[in-house]
Coordinates of C-alpha atoms and ligand atoms in Angstrom, one line a residue:
X1 CA 52.0 -40.1 -70.1
X2 CA 53.4 -40.2 -66.6
X3 CA 51.1 -37.5 -64.1
X4 CA 54.4 -36.1 -62.3
X5 CA 58.1 -36.6 -62.7
X6 CA 59.6 -35.6 -59.4
X7 CA 63.4 -34.3 -60.0
X8 CA 65.3 -34.7 -56.4
X9 CA 64.8 -37.6 -53.8
X10 CA 65.9 -35.4 -50.6
X11 CA 63.3 -35.3 -48.1
X12 CA 61.1 -33.1 -49.9
X13 CA 60.9 -35.2 -53.1
X14 CA 60.6 -38.5 -51.1
X15 CA 57.6 -36.9 -49.1
X16 CA 56.0 -35.7 -52.3
X17 CA 56.0 -39.1 -53.9
X18 CA 54.8 -41.1 -50.9
X19 CA 51.8 -38.7 -51.2
X20 CA 51.1 -38.8 -54.5
X21 CA 51.3 -42.4 -54.5
X22 CA 48.6 -42.5 -51.6
X23 CA 46.5 -40.5 -53.9
X24 CA 46.7 -42.7 -57.2
X25 CA 49.2 -40.4 -58.8
X26 CA 51.1 -42.1 -61.3
X27 CA 54.7 -40.5 -60.9
X28 CA 58.6 -41.3 -61.4
X29 CA 61.0 -40.2 -59.0
X30 CA 64.8 -39.5 -60.2
X31 CA 68.4 -38.5 -58.5
X32 CA 71.3 -37.8 -59.9
X33 CA 73.3 -39.1 -56.5
X34 CA 74.3 -42.7 -56.8
X35 CA 72.4 -43.8 -53.9
X36 CA 70.5 -42.4 -50.5
X37 CA 71.9 -39.7 -48.8
X38 CA 74.8 -40.2 -46.2
X39 CA 75.0 -36.9 -44.4
X40 CA 73.1 -36.5 -41.1
X41 CA 72.4 -32.8 -42.1
X42 CA 69.1 -31.8 -40.6
X43 CA 68.4 -33.2 -37.2
X44 CA 65.2 -31.4 -36.2
X45 CA 61.7 -32.8 -36.9
X46 CA 58.9 -31.1 -35.8
X47 CA 55.1 -31.7 -34.7
X48 CA 53.5 -30.4 -38.0
X49 CA 55.6 -32.5 -40.0
X50 CA 54.9 -35.7 -37.5
X51 CA 51.5 -34.5 -38.1
X52 CA 51.7 -35.0 -41.8
X53 CA 53.5 -38.4 -41.4
X54 CA 50.5 -39.6 -39.3
X55 CA 48.4 -38.9 -42.1
X56 CA 50.5 -41.3 -44.1
X57 CA 51.2 -43.7 -41.3
X58 CA 54.7 -43.5 -40.9
X59 CA 54.7 -41.1 -37.4
X60 CA 55.1 -44.1 -35.0
X61 CA 58.1 -45.5 -37.3
X62 CA 59.9 -42.1 -37.1
X63 CA 59.2 -41.4 -33.3
X64 CA 60.8 -45.4 -33.0
X65 CA 63.8 -43.9 -35.0
X66 CA 64.3 -40.9 -33.3
X67 CA 64.9 -39.3 -29.9
X68 CA 63.7 -36.8 -27.5
X69 CA 64.9 -34.4 -25.3
X70 CA 64.0 -33.1 -22.0
X71 CA 65.5 -29.4 -21.6
X72 CA 67.6 -26.4 -23.2
X73 CA 70.5 -25.6 -21.3
X74 CA 72.1 -21.9 -21.9
X75 CA 75.9 -21.7 -21.2
X76 CA 77.7 -18.2 -21.1
X77 CA 81.7 -18.0 -20.5
X78 CA 80.8 -17.7 -16.7
X79 CA 79.5 -21.3 -16.9
X80 CA 76.2 -22.9 -16.9
X81 CA 73.6 -19.8 -16.9
X82 CA 69.7 -21.7 -17.1
X83 CA 68.1 -24.7 -17.9
X84 CA 64.9 -24.6 -19.5
X85 CA 62.4 -27.8 -19.6
X86 CA 61.5 -27.8 -22.9
X87 CA 60.1 -31.5 -23.2
X88 CA 56.7 -31.4 -23.9
X89 CA 56.6 -27.7 -24.7
X90 CA 53.5 -28.2 -26.8
X91 CA 51.4 -29.8 -24.8
X92 CA 48.0 -30.0 -25.7
X93 CA 48.5 -28.4 -29.0
X94 CA 49.8 -31.4 -30.7
X95 CA 49.8 -35.2 -30.1
X96 CA 53.8 -34.2 -31.0
X97 CA 54.2 -31.6 -28.5
X98 CA 58.0 -32.0 -28.9
X99 CA 60.7 -31.5 -31.1
X100 CA 62.4 -35.1 -32.4
X101 CA 66.1 -35.7 -33.3
X102 CA 66.7 -37.9 -36.2
X103 CA 69.4 -37.3 -38.3
X104 CA 68.8 -36.9 -42.0
X105 CA 70.5 -40.0 -43.5
X106 CA 68.2 -42.3 -41.1
X107 CA 65.4 -40.2 -41.8
X108 CA 65.6 -40.5 -45.8
X109 CA 66.0 -44.4 -45.4
X110 CA 62.9 -44.5 -43.7
X111 CA 60.8 -42.4 -46.5
X112 CA 62.9 -44.5 -48.8
X113 CA 62.1 -47.6 -47.3
X114 CA 58.5 -46.8 -47.3
X115 CA 58.1 -45.8 -50.9
X116 CA 60.0 -49.4 -51.8
X117 CA 57.4 -51.2 -49.9
X118 CA 54.6 -49.5 -52.2
X119 CA 56.4 -50.7 -55.5
X120 CA 57.9 -47.0 -55.9
X121 CA 61.7 -47.2 -56.7
X122 CA 63.7 -44.1 -56.5
X123 CA 65.7 -44.0 -60.0
X124 CA 69.6 -43.3 -58.8
X125 CA 72.3 -41.9 -60.8
X126 CA 69.7 -40.0 -63.3
X127 CA 69.9 -36.9 -63.8
X128 CA 67.6 -34.4 -65.5
X129 CA 69.1 -32.7 -68.3
X130 CA 66.5 -30.3 -69.5
X131 CA 63.0 -29.8 -70.0
X132 CA 60.7 -27.7 -72.5
X133 CA 56.9 -27.5 -71.8
X134 CA 54.3 -28.1 -74.1
X135 CA 50.7 -27.4 -74.1
X136 CA 49.2 -29.8 -71.6
X137 CA 52.6 -31.5 -70.8
X138 CA 56.4 -31.4 -69.8
X139 CA 59.0 -33.2 -72.1
X140 CA 62.1 -33.7 -69.9
X141 CA 65.1 -35.5 -71.0
X142 CA 67.1 -37.5 -68.2
X143 CA 70.2 -39.3 -68.6
X144 CA 70.4 -42.5 -66.3
X145 CA 72.2 -46.0 -66.7
X146 CA 70.9 -47.1 -69.4
X147 CA 71.6 -43.6 -71.3
X148 CA 69.5 -40.4 -72.5
X149 CA 65.5 -40.9 -72.1
X150 CA 62.7 -38.5 -73.0
X151 CA 60.1 -38.3 -70.4
X152 CA 56.2 -37.1 -71.3
X153 CA 54.8 -36.0 -67.8
X154 CA 51.8 -33.4 -66.9
X155 CA 53.9 -31.8 -64.5
X156 CA 57.7 -31.5 -63.5
X157 CA 58.2 -30.9 -59.7
X158 CA 61.9 -29.8 -59.0
X159 CA 62.5 -31.1 -55.6
X160 CA 66.7 -30.8 -56.4
X161 CA 68.1 -28.7 -53.8
X162 CA 69.8 -25.2 -53.4
X163 CA 71.3 -25.2 -56.8
X164 CA 68.3 -26.2 -58.3
X165 CA 68.5 -27.3 -62.2
X166 CA 65.1 -26.7 -62.4
X167 CA 64.9 -23.5 -61.3
X168 CA 68.0 -22.7 -63.2
X169 CA 66.3 -23.9 -66.2
X170 CA 62.9 -22.3 -65.9
X171 CA 65.2 -18.9 -65.7
X172 CA 63.7 -18.1 -61.9
X173 CA 65.7 -15.4 -59.6
X174 CA 67.0 -17.0 -56.4
X175 CA 67.2 -13.8 -54.6
X176 CA 68.7 -12.7 -51.5
X177 CA 72.5 -13.4 -49.7
X178 CA 75.3 -15.0 -48.0
X179 CA 76.6 -14.7 -44.4
X180 CA 80.2 -14.3 -44.2
X181 CA 80.7 -16.4 -41.1
X182 CA 81.7 -20.5 -42.1
X183 CA 79.8 -23.1 -39.9
X184 CA 80.9 -26.2 -39.1
X185 CA 78.7 -29.5 -38.3
X186 CA 79.9 -32.7 -36.8
X187 CA 78.4 -36.1 -35.3
X188 CA 81.1 -37.0 -32.5
X189 CA 81.5 -39.3 -30.0
X190 CA 82.2 -37.3 -26.9
X191 CA 82.2 -37.2 -23.1
X192 CA 81.3 -34.4 -20.4
X193 CA 78.4 -32.2 -19.0
X194 CA 77.1 -31.5 -22.0
X195 CA 76.8 -35.2 -22.8
X196 CA 73.3 -36.1 -21.2
X197 CA 70.6 -36.3 -23.9
X198 CA 69.7 -32.6 -23.4
X199 CA 70.2 -29.6 -25.9
X200 CA 73.1 -27.3 -24.9
X201 CA 73.7 -23.9 -26.4
X202 CA 77.6 -22.2 -25.5
X203 CA 77.5 -18.9 -26.3
X204 CA 80.3 -15.9 -25.8
X205 CA 80.9 -12.5 -27.4
X206 CA 82.4 -14.1 -30.6
X207 CA 81.6 -17.7 -31.0
X208 CA 79.0 -19.9 -30.9
X209 CA 78.6 -23.9 -30.2
X210 CA 75.6 -25.9 -29.9
X211 CA 75.6 -29.7 -28.7
X212 CA 72.3 -32.0 -29.9
X213 CA 71.6 -35.0 -28.3
X214 CA 71.9 -38.4 -30.8
X215 CA 70.1 -41.6 -30.5
X216 CA 73.5 -43.6 -29.7
X217 CA 74.5 -43.1 -26.0
X218 CA 78.0 -41.0 -25.7
X219 CA 77.3 -39.4 -29.3
X220 CA 76.3 -36.0 -30.3
X221 CA 75.6 -33.3 -33.1
X222 CA 77.8 -30.4 -33.1
X223 CA 76.9 -27.3 -34.5
X224 CA 78.9 -23.7 -34.4
X225 CA 81.2 -21.2 -36.0
X226 CA 84.4 -22.0 -37.1
X227 CA 87.0 -19.6 -35.6
X228 CA 87.6 -16.9 -37.9
X229 CA 91.6 -17.1 -38.1
X230 CA 90.5 -20.8 -40.0
X231 CA 87.8 -19.4 -42.2
X232 CA 89.8 -19.8 -45.3
X233 CA 92.0 -22.3 -44.9
X234 CA 91.5 -25.0 -47.3
X235 CA 90.7 -28.8 -46.4
X236 CA 90.0 -27.6 -42.8
X237 CA 89.6 -30.6 -40.8
X238 CA 88.1 -30.7 -37.2
X239 CA 91.3 -31.3 -35.4
X240 CA 92.2 -28.1 -36.3
X241 CA 90.1 -26.3 -34.0
X242 CA 89.1 -29.4 -31.7
X243 CA 90.6 -27.4 -28.9
X244 CA 88.6 -24.4 -29.3
X245 CA 85.7 -26.3 -29.3
X246 CA 86.5 -28.4 -26.3
X247 CA 87.7 -25.2 -24.2
X248 CA 84.3 -23.9 -25.0
X249 CA 81.8 -26.6 -24.9
X250 CA 83.8 -28.7 -21.8
X251 CA 83.6 -31.5 -24.1
X252 CA 85.8 -34.5 -24.5
X253 CA 85.9 -35.6 -27.9
X254 CA 86.7 -39.0 -28.9
X255 CA 86.0 -39.6 -32.2
X256 CA 84.6 -38.4 -35.0
X257 CA 81.9 -39.7 -37.4
X258 CA 81.3 -37.0 -40.0
X259 CA 82.2 -33.4 -40.3
X260 CA 81.5 -30.7 -42.5
X261 CA 81.5 -26.9 -43.5
X262 CA 79.3 -24.9 -45.0
X263 CA 78.1 -21.3 -45.8
X264 CA 74.5 -20.1 -44.4
X265 CA 72.7 -18.5 -47.4
X266 CA 69.0 -17.0 -47.0
X267 CA 67.5 -16.8 -50.6
X268 CA 63.9 -17.3 -51.9
X269 CA 63.1 -18.2 -55.4
X270 CA 61.2 -15.2 -57.0
X271 CA 58.5 -17.8 -58.0
X272 CA 57.7 -21.3 -57.0
X273 CA 55.7 -22.4 -60.2
X274 CA 55.9 -21.4 -64.2
X275 CA 53.3 -23.2 -66.3
X276 CA 53.4 -26.9 -65.6
X277 CA 56.8 -26.6 -63.4
X278 CA 56.9 -26.3 -59.8
X279 CA 59.9 -25.6 -57.0
X280 CA 59.9 -27.1 -53.7
X281 CA 62.3 -27.6 -50.7
X282 CA 65.7 -25.9 -50.7
X283 CA 65.1 -25.2 -54.5
X284 CA 62.7 -22.8 -53.7
X285 CA 64.2 -21.3 -50.2
X286 CA 67.1 -21.8 -48.1
X287 CA 68.4 -20.0 -44.9
X288 CA 69.9 -20.0 -41.7
X289 CA 69.7 -23.3 -39.6
X290 CA 68.4 -21.5 -36.9
X291 CA 65.1 -23.3 -35.4
X292 CA 65.9 -26.2 -37.7
X293 CA 63.3 -24.8 -40.6
X294 CA 64.6 -26.2 -43.7
X295 CA 63.9 -29.7 -43.9
X296 CA 60.5 -29.2 -42.3
X297 CA 59.3 -26.5 -44.6
X298 CA 60.0 -28.7 -47.8
X299 CA 58.1 -31.6 -46.6
X300 CA 55.5 -29.1 -46.0
X301 CA 56.2 -28.0 -49.4
X302 CA 55.8 -31.1 -50.6
X303 CA 52.3 -32.0 -48.9
X304 CA 50.8 -28.6 -49.9
X305 CA 51.1 -29.4 -53.8
X306 CA 50.9 -32.9 -53.8
X307 CA 47.2 -33.0 -52.8
X308 CA 46.5 -30.2 -55.3
X309 CA 48.5 -32.1 -57.9
X310 CA 46.3 -35.5 -57.2
X311 CA 43.1 -33.4 -57.3
X312 CA 43.9 -32.0 -60.8
X313 CA 45.3 -35.4 -62.0
X314 CA 42.0 -37.1 -60.2
X315 CA 39.1 -35.5 -60.1
X316 CA 40.0 -32.3 -62.6
X317 CA 39.9 -29.9 -59.5
X318 CA 39.9 -26.1 -60.0
X319 CA 43.1 -24.4 -61.5
X320 CA 42.7 -22.4 -58.3
X321 CA 44.1 -25.1 -56.4
X322 CA 47.5 -25.2 -58.5
X323 CA 47.8 -21.3 -58.1
X324 CA 47.6 -21.5 -54.3
X325 CA 50.8 -23.7 -54.1
X326 CA 52.9 -20.4 -54.6
X327 CA 50.8 -18.1 -53.1
X328 CA 50.5 -20.0 -50.1
X329 CA 53.9 -21.5 -49.7
X330 CA 55.8 -18.3 -50.8
X331 CA 54.5 -16.3 -48.4
X332 CA 55.3 -18.4 -45.8
X333 CA 58.7 -18.8 -46.9
X334 CA 59.5 -15.5 -46.8
X335 CA 58.3 -14.8 -43.9
X336 CA 60.5 -17.3 -42.5
X337 CA 63.4 -16.4 -44.2
X338 CA 63.2 -12.7 -43.1
X339 CA 62.9 -14.4 -39.0
X340 CA 65.5 -16.8 -39.1
X341 CA 67.6 -14.0 -40.8
X342 CA 66.8 -11.9 -37.1
X343 CA 67.3 -14.9 -35.2
X344 CA 70.6 -15.6 -36.9
X345 CA 71.9 -12.1 -36.6
X346 CA 71.5 -12.3 -32.8
X347 CA 73.0 -15.9 -32.4
X348 CA 76.2 -14.8 -34.4
X349 CA 76.8 -11.0 -34.2
X350 CA 79.6 -9.4 -32.2
X351 CA 77.6 -6.1 -31.9
X352 CA 77.2 -5.0 -28.7
X353 CA 73.6 -5.1 -28.4
X354 CA 73.6 -8.7 -29.3
X355 CA 76.4 -9.6 -27.3
X356 CA 74.5 -8.1 -23.8
X357 CA 71.1 -10.0 -25.1
X358 CA 73.5 -13.2 -25.5
X359 CA 75.6 -12.6 -22.5
X360 CA 73.1 -10.8 -20.0
X361 CA 69.6 -10.3 -20.8
X362 CA 68.6 -14.1 -22.5
X363 CA 69.8 -16.1 -19.4
X364 CA 68.3 -13.8 -17.0
X365 CA 65.2 -13.7 -18.8
X366 CA 64.7 -16.5 -20.4
X367 CA 64.1 -19.3 -18.1
X368 CA 61.2 -17.3 -16.3
X369 CA 59.7 -16.4 -19.8
X370 CA 59.2 -19.8 -20.6
X371 CA 57.7 -20.5 -17.5
X372 CA 55.0 -18.5 -18.7
X373 CA 52.3 -20.8 -20.5
X374 CA 51.7 -18.4 -23.4
X375 CA 55.0 -17.6 -23.9
X376 CA 55.6 -21.2 -24.5
X377 CA 52.9 -22.3 -26.3
X378 CA 53.3 -19.2 -28.8
X379 CA 57.3 -20.7 -29.3
X380 CA 56.2 -23.9 -29.7
X381 CA 53.7 -23.0 -32.0
X382 CA 56.1 -21.0 -34.4
X383 CA 59.0 -23.4 -34.5
X384 CA 56.8 -26.5 -34.5
X385 CA 54.9 -24.8 -37.7
X386 CA 51.7 -25.7 -36.6
X387 CA 51.0 -22.2 -36.6
X388 CA 51.5 -21.8 -40.5
X389 CA 48.4 -20.2 -41.7
X390 CA 47.1 -19.5 -45.4
X391 CA 44.4 -17.2 -44.2
X392 CA 43.2 -14.5 -46.7
X393 CA 44.6 -16.5 -49.8
X394 CA 42.3 -18.7 -52.2
X395 CA 41.0 -21.3 -52.0
X396 CA 40.3 -20.6 -48.3
X397 CA 37.1 -18.8 -47.2
X398 CA 35.0 -18.1 -44.0
X399 CA 36.0 -17.2 -40.7
X400 CA 34.2 -18.6 -37.3
X401 CA 35.6 -17.0 -33.9
X402 CA 39.0 -17.0 -33.7
X403 CA 39.6 -19.4 -36.3
X404 CA 39.9 -18.8 -40.1
X405 CA 39.7 -20.6 -43.1
X406 CA 43.6 -21.4 -43.9
X407 CA 44.0 -22.4 -40.6
X408 CA 45.4 -25.4 -39.7
X409 CA 42.7 -27.7 -37.8
X410 CA 43.3 -27.2 -34.1
X411 CA 44.2 -30.6 -32.3
X412 CA 41.2 -31.9 -30.0
X413 CA 42.4 -34.4 -27.6
X414 CA 40.9 -37.5 -26.7
X415 CA 41.9 -40.6 -24.7
X416 CA 44.1 -42.7 -27.4
X417 CA 45.8 -39.5 -28.4
X418 CA 44.8 -39.5 -31.9
X419 CA 41.7 -37.1 -31.5
X420 CA 40.1 -35.3 -34.3
X421 CA 43.3 -35.9 -36.0
X422 CA 42.6 -39.6 -37.0
X423 CA 40.0 -38.9 -40.1
X424 CA 43.0 -36.5 -41.3
X425 CA 44.6 -40.2 -42.4
X426 CA 42.4 -40.6 -45.5
X427 CA 44.0 -37.8 -46.9
X428 CA 40.6 -36.5 -48.3
X429 CA 38.0 -33.4 -48.2
X430 CA 36.3 -34.1 -45.1
X431 CA 33.8 -31.7 -43.1
X432 CA 34.1 -31.4 -39.2
X433 CA 31.5 -30.7 -36.8
X434 CA 31.7 -30.5 -33.4
X435 CA 28.3 -30.4 -31.9
X436 CA 25.4 -32.1 -34.0
X437 CA 25.0 -32.1 -37.6
X438 CA 21.6 -31.0 -39.4
X439 CA 19.5 -33.3 -41.4
X440 CA 20.6 -30.8 -44.1
X441 CA 24.2 -31.3 -44.1
X442 CA 23.9 -35.1 -43.6
X443 CA 22.0 -35.7 -46.7
X444 CA 24.3 -32.9 -48.8
X445 CA 27.5 -35.0 -47.4
X446 CA 25.8 -38.0 -48.3
X447 CA 25.0 -37.0 -52.0
X448 CA 28.5 -35.7 -52.4
X449 CA 30.2 -38.9 -50.7
X450 CA 31.6 -36.1 -48.2
X451 CA 33.2 -38.1 -45.2
X452 CA 31.2 -36.1 -42.3
X453 CA 32.7 -36.6 -39.1
X454 CA 30.5 -35.5 -36.0
X455 CA 32.3 -35.3 -32.2
X456 CA 30.0 -34.2 -29.3
X457 CA 30.8 -30.7 -28.4
X458 CA 33.2 -30.8 -25.4
X459 CA 35.2 -28.0 -23.3
X460 CA 38.6 -29.1 -25.6
X461 CA 37.1 -27.8 -28.6
X462 CA 36.0 -24.6 -27.1
X463 CA 39.6 -24.4 -26.0
X464 CA 41.1 -25.2 -29.2
X465 CA 39.0 -22.4 -30.7
X466 CA 36.5 -24.3 -32.3
X467 CA 32.8 -23.5 -32.0
X468 CA 29.6 -25.6 -31.5
X469 CA 27.8 -26.8 -34.4
X470 CA 29.7 -24.5 -36.6
X471 CA 30.8 -25.9 -40.0
X472 CA 34.6 -26.8 -41.2
X473 CA 35.4 -28.1 -44.1
X474 CA 38.7 -29.6 -43.8
X475 CA 41.2 -30.2 -46.8
X476 CA 43.5 -33.2 -47.6
X477 CA 45.9 -31.5 -45.8
X478 CA 44.2 -30.7 -42.4
X479 CA 43.8 -26.9 -42.9
X480 CA 40.6 -25.5 -42.8
X481 CA 39.5 -24.8 -46.5
X482 CA 36.0 -23.4 -45.6
X483 CA 34.5 -22.1 -42.2
X484 CA 31.0 -20.8 -41.5
X485 CA 29.7 -20.5 -38.2
X486 CA 26.2 -22.2 -39.4
X487 CA 25.3 -25.5 -41.4
X488 CA 24.8 -23.4 -44.2
X489 CA 24.6 -25.6 -46.9
X490 CA 24.1 -23.5 -49.6
X491 CA 27.1 -21.9 -48.8
X492 CA 28.9 -24.9 -48.6
X493 CA 27.5 -26.4 -52.1
X494 CA 28.7 -22.9 -53.7
X495 CA 32.2 -23.7 -52.4
X496 CA 32.0 -27.1 -53.3
X497 CA 31.6 -26.5 -56.7
X498 CA 33.8 -23.1 -57.3
X499 CA 36.8 -25.8 -56.0
X500 CA 35.6 -28.4 -58.0
X501 CA 35.6 -30.4 -54.9
X502 CA 34.2 -34.1 -55.8
X503 CA 35.2 -36.9 -53.7
X504 CA 32.5 -39.6 -54.8
X505 CA 35.2 -43.1 -55.5
X506 CA 34.3 -44.9 -58.4
X507 CA 35.7 -48.5 -58.8
X508 CA 39.5 -49.0 -59.3
X509 CA 40.6 -48.2 -63.4
X510 CA 43.5 -50.3 -64.0
X511 CA 44.7 -50.5 -60.9
X512 CA 44.3 -46.7 -60.5
X513 CA 41.8 -44.8 -58.8
X514 CA 39.6 -42.7 -59.9
X515 CA 37.2 -39.7 -58.5
X516 CA 33.8 -37.9 -59.7
Ligands
LIG1 C1 75.2 -29.5 -42.8 C2 73.9 -28.9 -42.8 C3 73.0 -28.9 -41.8 C4 71.7 -28.8 -41.8 N1 70.8 -29.0 -40.5 C5 69.5 -28.6 -40.7 C6 68.6 -28.8 -39.8 O1 69.1 -29.0 -38.2 N2 67.5 -28.7 -40.0 C7 66.7 -28.4 -40.9 O2 65.6 -28.4 -40.8 N3 67.3 -28.3 -42.3 C8 69.1 -28.7 -41.9 N4 69.6 -28.1 -42.9 C9 68.9 -27.9 -44.3 C10 68.2 -29.7 -44.9 O3 69.2 -30.3 -45.0 C11 67.8 -29.0 -46.1 O4 66.8 -28.1 -45.9 C12 66.9 -30.2 -46.7 O5 68.1 -31.5 -46.6 C13 66.3 -30.0 -48.2 O6 65.6 -31.2 -48.1 P1 65.4 -31.0 -50.1 O7 64.7 -32.5 -50.7 O8 64.4 -29.9 -50.7 O9 66.7 -31.1 -50.6 P2 68.2 -32.0 -50.9 O10 68.3 -32.6 -49.4 O11 68.9 -30.7 -51.1 O12 67.8 -32.9 -52.1 C14 68.0 -32.6 -53.4 C15 68.2 -33.8 -54.0 O13 68.1 -33.4 -55.6 C16 68.9 -34.0 -56.5 N5 69.1 -33.6 -57.9 C17 70.0 -32.5 -57.7 N6 70.3 -32.1 -58.8 C18 69.4 -32.9 -59.6 C19 68.9 -33.4 -61.0 N7 69.4 -32.1 -62.0 N8 68.6 -34.7 -61.4 C20 68.3 -35.6 -60.4 N9 68.3 -35.0 -59.4 C21 68.8 -33.9 -58.5 C22 70.3 -34.4 -55.2 O14 71.2 -35.5 -55.5 C23 69.6 -34.3 -53.9 O15 69.1 -35.8 -53.6 C24 70.9 -28.6 -43.2 C25 72.0 -28.8 -44.4 C26 73.2 -28.8 -44.1 C27 73.9 -28.5 -45.5

């Protein structure tokens, strides 16, 4: 029997497959599409995603394939209103203190390439037809080029996008609503002041356009509102309102590589799990593209669930872990949908207050506000998703100073730019001590074969919020699972036993890693 059947090979399903495979989980991944995606949809890859990619060993490849930008420009009908430098906006907080621009089709190709190199093929042209939950496993019907097939798997992961068949089969509501505005998105060749490798936002009383830099010189991504008069025009083409775009952005469009329109929805599934079936990515939550959060959140779901499934499959870890997937991710999804909704409404509303804010207040105050380090770092923490915390939710336990279990382990830099994130590449539970580990802790870690990473106490660790000689047990996804102000081995032992954490590696069995 398979361990996991993944339905959907968008970014969410692909990252889930990569992480599960690294942890020795037997999986199949299917997609009803005839081949890899060709639409460049999501552009922004945020720091937290790159940190996960570093753990998977693919961050450098992604960075090489993408591009960064140095500044955000704000335009009103009166002209260029502000240029805000954002190149290294999160300096000191992450090894990746910027937003990477990488079109989704290229991004998916990169993930696919890595998966293929590992010997895990995506089965295209293969659709999930239905499934039943049995005691201890799932029986799924899939239809592919060789006809219909019944697949038995211990778990099923629905990474099958906004119209998820898995969500529908589970009868889970997708609560929320839709906005009336129609959006356009286009990858174009263009000339003009906004084709300078920076991000440009053009706003007016009723209109909105954004111009994103692309890797290829002279190419940009346009995102904006379709003029109201054209919203219900069938077979809309960019040529129908190219003159509006040219006037509003002062760009001369010289070629169109891709054009699409879409309605924006804000919905969160009522539940992310039913029995042995899970929902992730757009199947679980959709929202406005404000802040480029959608794809990154799906990847975050994949990482959050992958290590928990692997723990159950490989070590019979506590069921608390599987329950925690929904608790941790639904809370974040609800907050995200609410905040992107506010941001989106502010960006497109024609109400007097929103217009005043967009046209007068923002261009006046945003540059000075963003010069304040506190504001800059706070914005980065939110947008980059490094600020996501699972505080107060099981299995996270304990607090030391300003850091609590559930928080992402803060990054402590060193000369090589990797710092305390280096050991996270093992994807295993590990103890971090910033200072000196006691003999009792060393022998417990040895006995449990729990990796212990001791780093000399330094000012950078204090600045990151860590406490000298405190005990931090780090989860495979780089969040703190357990924190204690002293190296209390009794408390650590109780936690390890309660969550069934066993990290002892045994010889491979039939080519498969086994633990505990
Ligand atoms: C125009 C546009 C612009 C966007 N811009 C951004 C942006 O700037 N930043 C951002 O973060 N996000 C953006 N998004 C959102 C982003 O594209 C999605 O959040 C992301 O694709 C979600 O990934 P996913 O893997 O969860 O789902 P998807 O990418 O939708 O993948 C789902 C996969 O499941 C497959 N599938 C569906 N049903 C079945 C079935 N029954 N059997 C087998 N396979 C099935 C589909 O073929 C598909 O390949 C944009 C979206 C659109 C449409």
